[in-house]
PDB file of C-alpha atoms and ligand atoms in Angstrom:
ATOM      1  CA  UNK A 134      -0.858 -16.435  -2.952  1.00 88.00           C
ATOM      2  CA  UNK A 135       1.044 -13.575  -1.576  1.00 95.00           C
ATOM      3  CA  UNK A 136       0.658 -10.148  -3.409  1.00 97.00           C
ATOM      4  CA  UNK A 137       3.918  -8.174  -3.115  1.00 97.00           C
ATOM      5  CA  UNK A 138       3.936  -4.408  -3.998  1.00 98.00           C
ATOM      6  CA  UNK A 139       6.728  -2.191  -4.339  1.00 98.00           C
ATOM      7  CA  UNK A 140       6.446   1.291  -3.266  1.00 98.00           C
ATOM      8  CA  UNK A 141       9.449   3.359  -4.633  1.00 98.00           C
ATOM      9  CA  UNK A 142       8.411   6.630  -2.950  1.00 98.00           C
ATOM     10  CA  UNK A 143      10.371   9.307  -4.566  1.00 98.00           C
ATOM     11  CA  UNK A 144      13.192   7.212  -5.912  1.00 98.00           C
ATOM     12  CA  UNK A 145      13.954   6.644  -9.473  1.00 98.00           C
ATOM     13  CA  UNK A 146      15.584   7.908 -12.850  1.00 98.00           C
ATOM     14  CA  UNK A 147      15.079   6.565 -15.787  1.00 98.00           C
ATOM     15  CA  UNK A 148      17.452   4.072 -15.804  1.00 97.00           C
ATOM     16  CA  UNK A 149      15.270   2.501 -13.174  1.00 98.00           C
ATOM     17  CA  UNK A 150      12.771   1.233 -15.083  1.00 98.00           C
ATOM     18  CA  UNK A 151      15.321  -1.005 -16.002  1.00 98.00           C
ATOM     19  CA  UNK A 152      15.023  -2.859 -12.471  1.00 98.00           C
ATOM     20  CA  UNK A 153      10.985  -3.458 -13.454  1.00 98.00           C
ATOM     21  CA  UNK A 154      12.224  -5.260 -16.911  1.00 97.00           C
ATOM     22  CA  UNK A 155      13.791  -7.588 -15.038  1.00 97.00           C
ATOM     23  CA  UNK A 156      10.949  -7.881 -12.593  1.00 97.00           C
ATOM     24  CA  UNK A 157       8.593  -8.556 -15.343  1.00 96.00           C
ATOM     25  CA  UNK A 158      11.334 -11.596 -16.646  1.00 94.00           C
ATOM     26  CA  UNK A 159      11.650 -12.961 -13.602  1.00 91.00           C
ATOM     27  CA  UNK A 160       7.908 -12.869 -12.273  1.00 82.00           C
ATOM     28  CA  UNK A 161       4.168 -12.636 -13.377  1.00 80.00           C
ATOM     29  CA  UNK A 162       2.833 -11.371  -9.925  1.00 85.00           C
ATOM     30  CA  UNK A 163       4.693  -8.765  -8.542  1.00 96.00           C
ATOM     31  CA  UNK A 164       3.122  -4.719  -8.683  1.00 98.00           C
ATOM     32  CA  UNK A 165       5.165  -1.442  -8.171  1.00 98.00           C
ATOM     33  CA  UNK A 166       4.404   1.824  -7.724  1.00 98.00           C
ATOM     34  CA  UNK A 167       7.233   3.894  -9.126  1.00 98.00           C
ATOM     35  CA  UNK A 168       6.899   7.869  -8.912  1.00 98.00           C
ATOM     36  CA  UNK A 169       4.786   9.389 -10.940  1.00 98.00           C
ATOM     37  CA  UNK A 170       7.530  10.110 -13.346  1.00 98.00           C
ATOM     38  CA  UNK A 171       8.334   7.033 -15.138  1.00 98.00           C
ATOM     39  CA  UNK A 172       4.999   5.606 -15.091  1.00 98.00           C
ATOM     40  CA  UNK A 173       4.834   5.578 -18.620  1.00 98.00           C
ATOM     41  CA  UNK A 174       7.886   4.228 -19.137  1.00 98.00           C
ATOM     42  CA  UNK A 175       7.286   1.630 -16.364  1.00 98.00           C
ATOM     43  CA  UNK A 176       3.927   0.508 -18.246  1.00 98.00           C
ATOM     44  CA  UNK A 177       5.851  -0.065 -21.394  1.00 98.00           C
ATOM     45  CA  UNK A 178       8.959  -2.419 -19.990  1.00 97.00           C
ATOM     46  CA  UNK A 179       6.580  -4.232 -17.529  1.00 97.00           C
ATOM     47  CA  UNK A 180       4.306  -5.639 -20.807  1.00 93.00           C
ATOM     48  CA  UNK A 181       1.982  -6.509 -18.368  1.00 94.00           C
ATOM     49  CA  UNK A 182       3.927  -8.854 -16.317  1.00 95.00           C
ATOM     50  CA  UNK A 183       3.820  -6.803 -13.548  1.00 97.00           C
ATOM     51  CA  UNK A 184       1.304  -4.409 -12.365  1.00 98.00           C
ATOM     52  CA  UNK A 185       1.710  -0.602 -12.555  1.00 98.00           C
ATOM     53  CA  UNK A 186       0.425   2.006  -9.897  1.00 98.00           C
ATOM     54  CA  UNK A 187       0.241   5.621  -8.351  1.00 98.00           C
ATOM     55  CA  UNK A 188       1.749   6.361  -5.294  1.00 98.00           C
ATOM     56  CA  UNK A 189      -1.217   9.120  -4.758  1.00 98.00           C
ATOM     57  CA  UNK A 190      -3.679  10.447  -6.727  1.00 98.00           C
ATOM     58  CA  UNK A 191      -6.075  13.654  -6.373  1.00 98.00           C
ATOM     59  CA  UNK A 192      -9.327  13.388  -5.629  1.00 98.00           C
ATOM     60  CA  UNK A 193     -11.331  15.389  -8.276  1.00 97.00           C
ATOM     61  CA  UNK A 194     -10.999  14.401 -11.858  1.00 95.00           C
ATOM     62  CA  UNK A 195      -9.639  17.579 -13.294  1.00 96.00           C
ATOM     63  CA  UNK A 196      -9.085  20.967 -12.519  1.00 97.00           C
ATOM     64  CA  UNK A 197      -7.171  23.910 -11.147  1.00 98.00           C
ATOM     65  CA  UNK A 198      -5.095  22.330  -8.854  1.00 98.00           C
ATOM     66  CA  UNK A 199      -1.181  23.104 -10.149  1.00 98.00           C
ATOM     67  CA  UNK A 200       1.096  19.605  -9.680  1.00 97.00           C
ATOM     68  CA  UNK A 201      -1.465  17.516  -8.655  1.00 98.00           C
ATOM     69  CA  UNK A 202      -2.219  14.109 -10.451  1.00 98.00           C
ATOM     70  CA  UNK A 203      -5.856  12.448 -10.905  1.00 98.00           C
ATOM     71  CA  UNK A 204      -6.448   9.124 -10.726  1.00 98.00           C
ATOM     72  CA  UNK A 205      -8.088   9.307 -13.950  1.00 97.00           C
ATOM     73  CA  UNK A 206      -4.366  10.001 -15.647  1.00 98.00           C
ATOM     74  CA  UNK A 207      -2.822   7.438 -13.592  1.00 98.00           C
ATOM     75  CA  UNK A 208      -5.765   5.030 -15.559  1.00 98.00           C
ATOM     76  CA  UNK A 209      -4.823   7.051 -18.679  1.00 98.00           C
ATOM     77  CA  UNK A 210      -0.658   5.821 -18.624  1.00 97.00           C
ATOM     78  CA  UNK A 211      -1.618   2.344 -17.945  1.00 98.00           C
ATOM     79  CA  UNK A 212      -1.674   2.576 -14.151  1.00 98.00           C
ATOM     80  CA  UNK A 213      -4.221  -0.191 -12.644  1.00 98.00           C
ATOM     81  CA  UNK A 214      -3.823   0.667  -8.967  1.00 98.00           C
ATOM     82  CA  UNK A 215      -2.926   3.506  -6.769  1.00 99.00           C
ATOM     83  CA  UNK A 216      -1.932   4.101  -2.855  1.00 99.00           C
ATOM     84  CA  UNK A 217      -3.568   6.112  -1.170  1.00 98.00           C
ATOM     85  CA  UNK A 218      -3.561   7.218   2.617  1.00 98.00           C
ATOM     86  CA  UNK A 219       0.504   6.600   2.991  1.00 98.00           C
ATOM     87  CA  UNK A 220       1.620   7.650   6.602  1.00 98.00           C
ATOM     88  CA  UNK A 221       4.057   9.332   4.592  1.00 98.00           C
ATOM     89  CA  UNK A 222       1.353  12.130   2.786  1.00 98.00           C
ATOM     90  CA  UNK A 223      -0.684  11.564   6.379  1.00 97.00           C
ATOM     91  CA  UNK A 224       2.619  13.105   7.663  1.00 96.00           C
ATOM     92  CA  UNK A 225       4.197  15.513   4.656  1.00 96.00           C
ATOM     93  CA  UNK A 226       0.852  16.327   2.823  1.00 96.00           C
ATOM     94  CA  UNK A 227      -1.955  17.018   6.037  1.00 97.00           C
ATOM     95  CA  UNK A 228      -4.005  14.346   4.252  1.00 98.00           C
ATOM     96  CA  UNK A 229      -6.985  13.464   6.393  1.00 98.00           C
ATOM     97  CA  UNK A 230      -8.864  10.999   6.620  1.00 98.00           C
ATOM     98  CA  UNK A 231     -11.515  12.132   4.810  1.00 98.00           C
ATOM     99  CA  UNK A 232      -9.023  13.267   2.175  1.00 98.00           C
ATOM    100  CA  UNK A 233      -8.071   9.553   1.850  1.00 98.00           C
ATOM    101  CA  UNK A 234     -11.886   8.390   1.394  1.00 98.00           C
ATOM    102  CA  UNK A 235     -12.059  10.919  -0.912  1.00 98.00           C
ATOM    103  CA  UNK A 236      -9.201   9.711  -2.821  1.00 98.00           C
ATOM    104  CA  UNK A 237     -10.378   5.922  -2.499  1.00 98.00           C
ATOM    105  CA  UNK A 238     -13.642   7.046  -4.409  1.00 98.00           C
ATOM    106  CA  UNK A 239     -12.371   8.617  -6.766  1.00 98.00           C
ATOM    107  CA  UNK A 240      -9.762   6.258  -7.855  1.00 98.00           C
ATOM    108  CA  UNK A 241     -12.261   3.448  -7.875  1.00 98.00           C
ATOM    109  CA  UNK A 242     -14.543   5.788 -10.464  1.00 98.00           C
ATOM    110  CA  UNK A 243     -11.447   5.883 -12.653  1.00 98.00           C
ATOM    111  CA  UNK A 244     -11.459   1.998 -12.590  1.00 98.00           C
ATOM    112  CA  UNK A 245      -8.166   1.622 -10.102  1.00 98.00           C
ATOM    113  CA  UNK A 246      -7.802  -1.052  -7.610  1.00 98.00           C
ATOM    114  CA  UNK A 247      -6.719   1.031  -3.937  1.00 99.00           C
ATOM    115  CA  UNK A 248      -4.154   0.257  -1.657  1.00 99.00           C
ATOM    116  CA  UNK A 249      -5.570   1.998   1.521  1.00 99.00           C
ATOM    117  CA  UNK A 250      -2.865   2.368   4.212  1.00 98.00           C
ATOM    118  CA  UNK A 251      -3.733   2.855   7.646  1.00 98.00           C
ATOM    119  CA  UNK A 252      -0.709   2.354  10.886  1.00 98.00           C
ATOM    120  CA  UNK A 253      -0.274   3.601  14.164  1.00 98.00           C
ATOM    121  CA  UNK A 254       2.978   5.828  15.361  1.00 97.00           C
ATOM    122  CA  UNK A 255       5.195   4.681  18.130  1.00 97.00           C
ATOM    123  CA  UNK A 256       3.929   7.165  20.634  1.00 97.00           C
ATOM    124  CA  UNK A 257       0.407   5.714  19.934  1.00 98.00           C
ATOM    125  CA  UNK A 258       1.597   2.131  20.121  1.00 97.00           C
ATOM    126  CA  UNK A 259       3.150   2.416  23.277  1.00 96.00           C
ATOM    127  CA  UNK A 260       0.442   4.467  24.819  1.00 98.00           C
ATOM    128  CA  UNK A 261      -1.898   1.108  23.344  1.00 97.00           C
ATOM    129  CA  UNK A 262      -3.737   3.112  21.465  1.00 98.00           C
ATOM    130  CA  UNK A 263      -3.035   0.994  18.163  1.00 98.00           C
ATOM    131  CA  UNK A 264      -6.440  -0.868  18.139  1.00 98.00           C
ATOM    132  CA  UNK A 265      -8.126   2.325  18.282  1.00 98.00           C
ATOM    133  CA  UNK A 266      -6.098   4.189  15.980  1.00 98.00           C
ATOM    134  CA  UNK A 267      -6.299   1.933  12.849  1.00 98.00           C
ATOM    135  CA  UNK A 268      -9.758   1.494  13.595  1.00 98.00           C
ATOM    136  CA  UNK A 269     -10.553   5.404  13.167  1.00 98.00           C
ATOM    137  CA  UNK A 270      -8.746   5.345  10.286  1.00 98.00           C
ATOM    138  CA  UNK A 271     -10.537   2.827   8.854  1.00 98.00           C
ATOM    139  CA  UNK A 272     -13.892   4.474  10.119  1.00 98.00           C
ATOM    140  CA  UNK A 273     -13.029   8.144   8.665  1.00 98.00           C
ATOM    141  CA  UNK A 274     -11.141   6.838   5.539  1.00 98.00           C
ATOM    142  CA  UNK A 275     -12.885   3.589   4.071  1.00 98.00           C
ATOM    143  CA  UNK A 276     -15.025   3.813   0.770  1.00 98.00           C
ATOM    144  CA  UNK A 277     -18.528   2.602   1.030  1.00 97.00           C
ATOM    145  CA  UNK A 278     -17.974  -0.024  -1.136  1.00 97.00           C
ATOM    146  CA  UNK A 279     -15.069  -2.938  -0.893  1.00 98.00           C
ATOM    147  CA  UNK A 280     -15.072  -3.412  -4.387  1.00 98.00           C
ATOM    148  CA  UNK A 281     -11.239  -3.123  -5.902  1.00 98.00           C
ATOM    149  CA  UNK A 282      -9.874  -2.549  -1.865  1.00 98.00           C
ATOM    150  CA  UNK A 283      -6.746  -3.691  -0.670  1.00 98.00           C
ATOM    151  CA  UNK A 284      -5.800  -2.908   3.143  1.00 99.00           C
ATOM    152  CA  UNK A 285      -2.464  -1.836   3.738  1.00 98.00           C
ATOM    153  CA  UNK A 286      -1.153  -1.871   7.402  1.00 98.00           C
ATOM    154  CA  UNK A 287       1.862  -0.227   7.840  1.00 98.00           C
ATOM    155  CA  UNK A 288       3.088   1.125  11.751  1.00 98.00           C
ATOM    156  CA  UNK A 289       4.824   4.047  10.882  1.00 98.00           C
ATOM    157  CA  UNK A 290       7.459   3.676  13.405  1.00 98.00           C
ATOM    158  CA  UNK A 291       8.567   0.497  11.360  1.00 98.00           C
ATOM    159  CA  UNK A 292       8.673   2.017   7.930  1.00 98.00           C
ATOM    160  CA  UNK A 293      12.647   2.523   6.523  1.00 97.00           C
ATOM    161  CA  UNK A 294      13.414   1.980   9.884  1.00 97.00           C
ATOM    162  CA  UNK A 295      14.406  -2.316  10.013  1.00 96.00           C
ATOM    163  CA  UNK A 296      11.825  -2.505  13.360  1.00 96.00           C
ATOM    164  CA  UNK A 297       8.987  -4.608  12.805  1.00 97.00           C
ATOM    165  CA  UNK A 298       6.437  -5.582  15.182  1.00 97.00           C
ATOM    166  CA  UNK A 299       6.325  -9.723  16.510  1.00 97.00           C
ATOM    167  CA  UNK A 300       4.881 -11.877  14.869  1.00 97.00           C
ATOM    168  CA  UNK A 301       2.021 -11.931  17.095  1.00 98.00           C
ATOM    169  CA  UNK A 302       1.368  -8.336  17.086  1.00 98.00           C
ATOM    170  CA  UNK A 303       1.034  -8.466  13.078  1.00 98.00           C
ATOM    171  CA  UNK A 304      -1.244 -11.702  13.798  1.00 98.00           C
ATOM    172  CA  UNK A 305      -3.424  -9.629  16.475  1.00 98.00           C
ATOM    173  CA  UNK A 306      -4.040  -6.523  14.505  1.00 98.00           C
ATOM    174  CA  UNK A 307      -4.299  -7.872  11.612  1.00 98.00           C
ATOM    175  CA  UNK A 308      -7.332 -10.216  13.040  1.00 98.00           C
ATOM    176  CA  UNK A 309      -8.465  -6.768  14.432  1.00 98.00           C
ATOM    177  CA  UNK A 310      -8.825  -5.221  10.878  1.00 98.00           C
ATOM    178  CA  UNK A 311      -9.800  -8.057   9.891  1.00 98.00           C
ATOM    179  CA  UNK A 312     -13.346  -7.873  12.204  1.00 98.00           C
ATOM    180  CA  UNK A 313     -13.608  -4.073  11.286  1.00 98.00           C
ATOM    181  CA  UNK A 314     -13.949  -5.036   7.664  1.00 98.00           C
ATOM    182  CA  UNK A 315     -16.262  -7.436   8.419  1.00 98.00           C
ATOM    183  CA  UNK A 316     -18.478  -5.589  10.671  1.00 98.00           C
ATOM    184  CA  UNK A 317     -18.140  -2.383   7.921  1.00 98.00           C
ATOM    185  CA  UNK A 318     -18.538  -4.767   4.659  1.00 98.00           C
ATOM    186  CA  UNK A 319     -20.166  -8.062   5.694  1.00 97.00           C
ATOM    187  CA  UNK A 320     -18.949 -10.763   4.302  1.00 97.00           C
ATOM    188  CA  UNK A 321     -16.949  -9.294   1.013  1.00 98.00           C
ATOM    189  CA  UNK A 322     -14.597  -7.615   4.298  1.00 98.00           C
ATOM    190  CA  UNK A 323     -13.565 -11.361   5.186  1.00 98.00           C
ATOM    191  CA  UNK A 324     -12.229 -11.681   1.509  1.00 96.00           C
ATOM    192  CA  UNK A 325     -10.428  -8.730   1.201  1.00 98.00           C
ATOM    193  CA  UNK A 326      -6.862  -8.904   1.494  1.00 98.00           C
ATOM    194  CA  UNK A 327      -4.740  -7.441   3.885  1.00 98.00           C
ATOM    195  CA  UNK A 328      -1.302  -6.107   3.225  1.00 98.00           C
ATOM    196  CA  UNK A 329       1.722  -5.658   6.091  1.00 98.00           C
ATOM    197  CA  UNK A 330       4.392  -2.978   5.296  1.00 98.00           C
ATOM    198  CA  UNK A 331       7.453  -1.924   7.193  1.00 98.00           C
ATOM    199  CA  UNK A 332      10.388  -2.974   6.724  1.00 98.00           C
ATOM    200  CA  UNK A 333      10.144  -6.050   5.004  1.00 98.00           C
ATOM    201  CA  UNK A 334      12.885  -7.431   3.610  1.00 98.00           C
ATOM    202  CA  UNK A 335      13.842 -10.937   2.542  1.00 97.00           C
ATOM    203  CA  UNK A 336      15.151 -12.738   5.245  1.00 97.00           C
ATOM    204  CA  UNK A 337      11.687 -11.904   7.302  1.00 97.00           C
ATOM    205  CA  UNK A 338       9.326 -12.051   4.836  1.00 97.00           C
ATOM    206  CA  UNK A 339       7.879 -15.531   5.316  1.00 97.00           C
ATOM    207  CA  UNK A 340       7.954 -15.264   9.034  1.00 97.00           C
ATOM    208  CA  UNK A 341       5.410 -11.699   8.847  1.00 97.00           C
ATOM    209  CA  UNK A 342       3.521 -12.548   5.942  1.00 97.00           C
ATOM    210  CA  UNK A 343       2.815 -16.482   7.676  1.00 97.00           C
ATOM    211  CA  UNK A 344       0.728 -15.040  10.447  1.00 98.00           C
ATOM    212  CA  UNK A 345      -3.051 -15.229   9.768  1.00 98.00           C
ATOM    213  CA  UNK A 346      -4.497 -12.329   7.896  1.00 98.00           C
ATOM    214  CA  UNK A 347      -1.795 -10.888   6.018  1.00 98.00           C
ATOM    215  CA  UNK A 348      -2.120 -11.414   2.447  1.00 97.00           C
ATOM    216  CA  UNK A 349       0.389 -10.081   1.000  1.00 97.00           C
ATOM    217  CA  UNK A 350       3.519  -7.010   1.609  1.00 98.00           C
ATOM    218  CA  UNK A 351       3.693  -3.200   0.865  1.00 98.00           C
ATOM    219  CA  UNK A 352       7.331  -3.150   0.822  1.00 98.00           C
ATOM    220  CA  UNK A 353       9.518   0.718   0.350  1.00 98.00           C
ATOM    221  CA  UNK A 354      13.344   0.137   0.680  1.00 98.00           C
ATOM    222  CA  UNK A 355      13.326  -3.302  -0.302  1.00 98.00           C
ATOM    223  CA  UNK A 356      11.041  -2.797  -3.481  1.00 98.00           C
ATOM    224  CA  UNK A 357      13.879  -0.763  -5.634  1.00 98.00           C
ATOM    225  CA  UNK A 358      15.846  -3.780  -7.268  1.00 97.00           C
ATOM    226  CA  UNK A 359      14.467  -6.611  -8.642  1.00 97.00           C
ATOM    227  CA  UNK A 360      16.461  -8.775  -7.049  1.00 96.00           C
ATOM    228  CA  UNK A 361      15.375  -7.831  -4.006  1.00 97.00           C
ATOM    229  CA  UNK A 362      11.838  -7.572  -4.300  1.00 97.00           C
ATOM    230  CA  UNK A 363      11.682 -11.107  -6.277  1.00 96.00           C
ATOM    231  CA  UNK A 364      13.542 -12.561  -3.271  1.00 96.00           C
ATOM    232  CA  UNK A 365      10.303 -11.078  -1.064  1.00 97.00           C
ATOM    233  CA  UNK A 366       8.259 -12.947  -3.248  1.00 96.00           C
ATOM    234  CA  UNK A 367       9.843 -16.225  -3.103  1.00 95.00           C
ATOM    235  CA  UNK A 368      10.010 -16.278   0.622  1.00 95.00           C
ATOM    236  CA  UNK A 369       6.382 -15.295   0.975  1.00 92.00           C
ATOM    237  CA  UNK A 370       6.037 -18.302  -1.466  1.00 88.00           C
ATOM    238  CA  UNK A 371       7.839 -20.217   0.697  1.00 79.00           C
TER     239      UNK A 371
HETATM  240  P1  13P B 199      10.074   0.226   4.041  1.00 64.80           P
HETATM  241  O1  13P B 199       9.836  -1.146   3.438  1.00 64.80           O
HETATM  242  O2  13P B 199      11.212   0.957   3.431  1.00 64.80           O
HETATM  243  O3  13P B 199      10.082   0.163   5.534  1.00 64.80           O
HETATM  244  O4  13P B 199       8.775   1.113   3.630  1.00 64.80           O
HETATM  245  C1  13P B 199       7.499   0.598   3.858  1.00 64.80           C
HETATM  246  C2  13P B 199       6.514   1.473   3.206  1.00 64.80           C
HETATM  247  O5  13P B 199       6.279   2.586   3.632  1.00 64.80           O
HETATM  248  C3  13P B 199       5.843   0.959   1.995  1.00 64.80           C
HETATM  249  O6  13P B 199       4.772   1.776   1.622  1.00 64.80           O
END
């Protein structure tokens, strides 16, 4: 089955949490990742119907480092996953990818599941450097283990932006991961699951999460009412 993960970037009051109440009525297998904010709050209206994450998480434990968040409090409010690696912190935040290996481990020490997001730019896509890109990232930024790993691939020229790639281009990179993992894990890479983000809403959702190797959706805009992001998962149910 289709996992479907909501990433709500920074987007959210209070009365938000309201929209992951009625995700948790209306499914049992949907995880979000609100902001860091209403975490708490989330964990407490989504009674375990739907998963709770981080968007980020630092990667030491504790320390002197002023507005940071470790993964070990994410665990602490109830959290049971966290992204790391977002094109978004890539971008805004100079993460590397050693930062984002970094990250990985230590979120899997605090007993997190990882959503590790990798994704070419335009420039790089049209130059075909896309293969080679995603695999560096996966080279520089992959744990050593693929215990509690989830791929995400997300082309950043397709996030917020209502471009996705073909079908076949999600089919052919995703295969392409697919063989890195493999060749990098053995054979627990073939079972982990691979997650396409960008612009995903629900009208293409079962067309981009058909293709072979995509297990599931990272999904931003799409993810912030219920309604919507319940809709994603019925269409990837088909
Ligand atoms: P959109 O679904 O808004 O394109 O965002 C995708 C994304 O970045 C999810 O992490």
């Amino acid at each position: 089955m289709a996992l479907i993960v909501g990433n709500w970037k920074m987007n959210g009051l209070g009365d938000s949490v309201a929209e992951i109440a009625a995700m948790a009525a209306a499914r049992s297998d949907l995880w979000v990742a609100p902001p860091f904010t209403l975490i708490d709050r989330a964990v407490i209206v989504a009674a375990g119907a739907v998963r709770i994450g981080g968007q980020d998480c630092h990667a030491k434990v504790s320390g002197a480092h002023t507005g940071c968040v470790s993964a070990a409090m994410l665990a602490d409010l109830g959290a049971s996953f966290v992204i790391v690696g977002h094109s978004e912190r890539r971008t805004d935040n100079g993460e590397t990818d050693a930062d984002v290996r970094a990250k990985a481990i230590a979120a899997r020490a605090a007993g997190l599941q990882v959503i590790l997001c990798i994704g070419e730019t335009e420039g790089q896509r049209d130059a075909g450097e896309a293969e080679a890109i995603v695999a560096a990232q996966l080279a520089g930024s992959l744990p050593d283990s693929a215990d509690g790993l989830i791929i995400a691939y997300e082309p950043v020229w397709a996030i917020g932006t209502g471009r996705t790639p073909t079908p076949g281009d999600v089919a052919a990179i995703h295969g392409f991961i697919r063989t890195r993992l493999v060749e990098r894990f053995g054979p627990a890479g073939q079972g982990l699951r691979i997650l396409y983000g960008g612009s995903v809403k629900p009208d293409n959702a079962a067309l981009l999460l058909g293709q072979p190797n995509v297990g599931g959706a990272l999904v931003g805009g799409a993810s912030l009412t219920a309604a919507s992001l319940a809709a994603i998962a019925a269409a990837a149910a088909g």
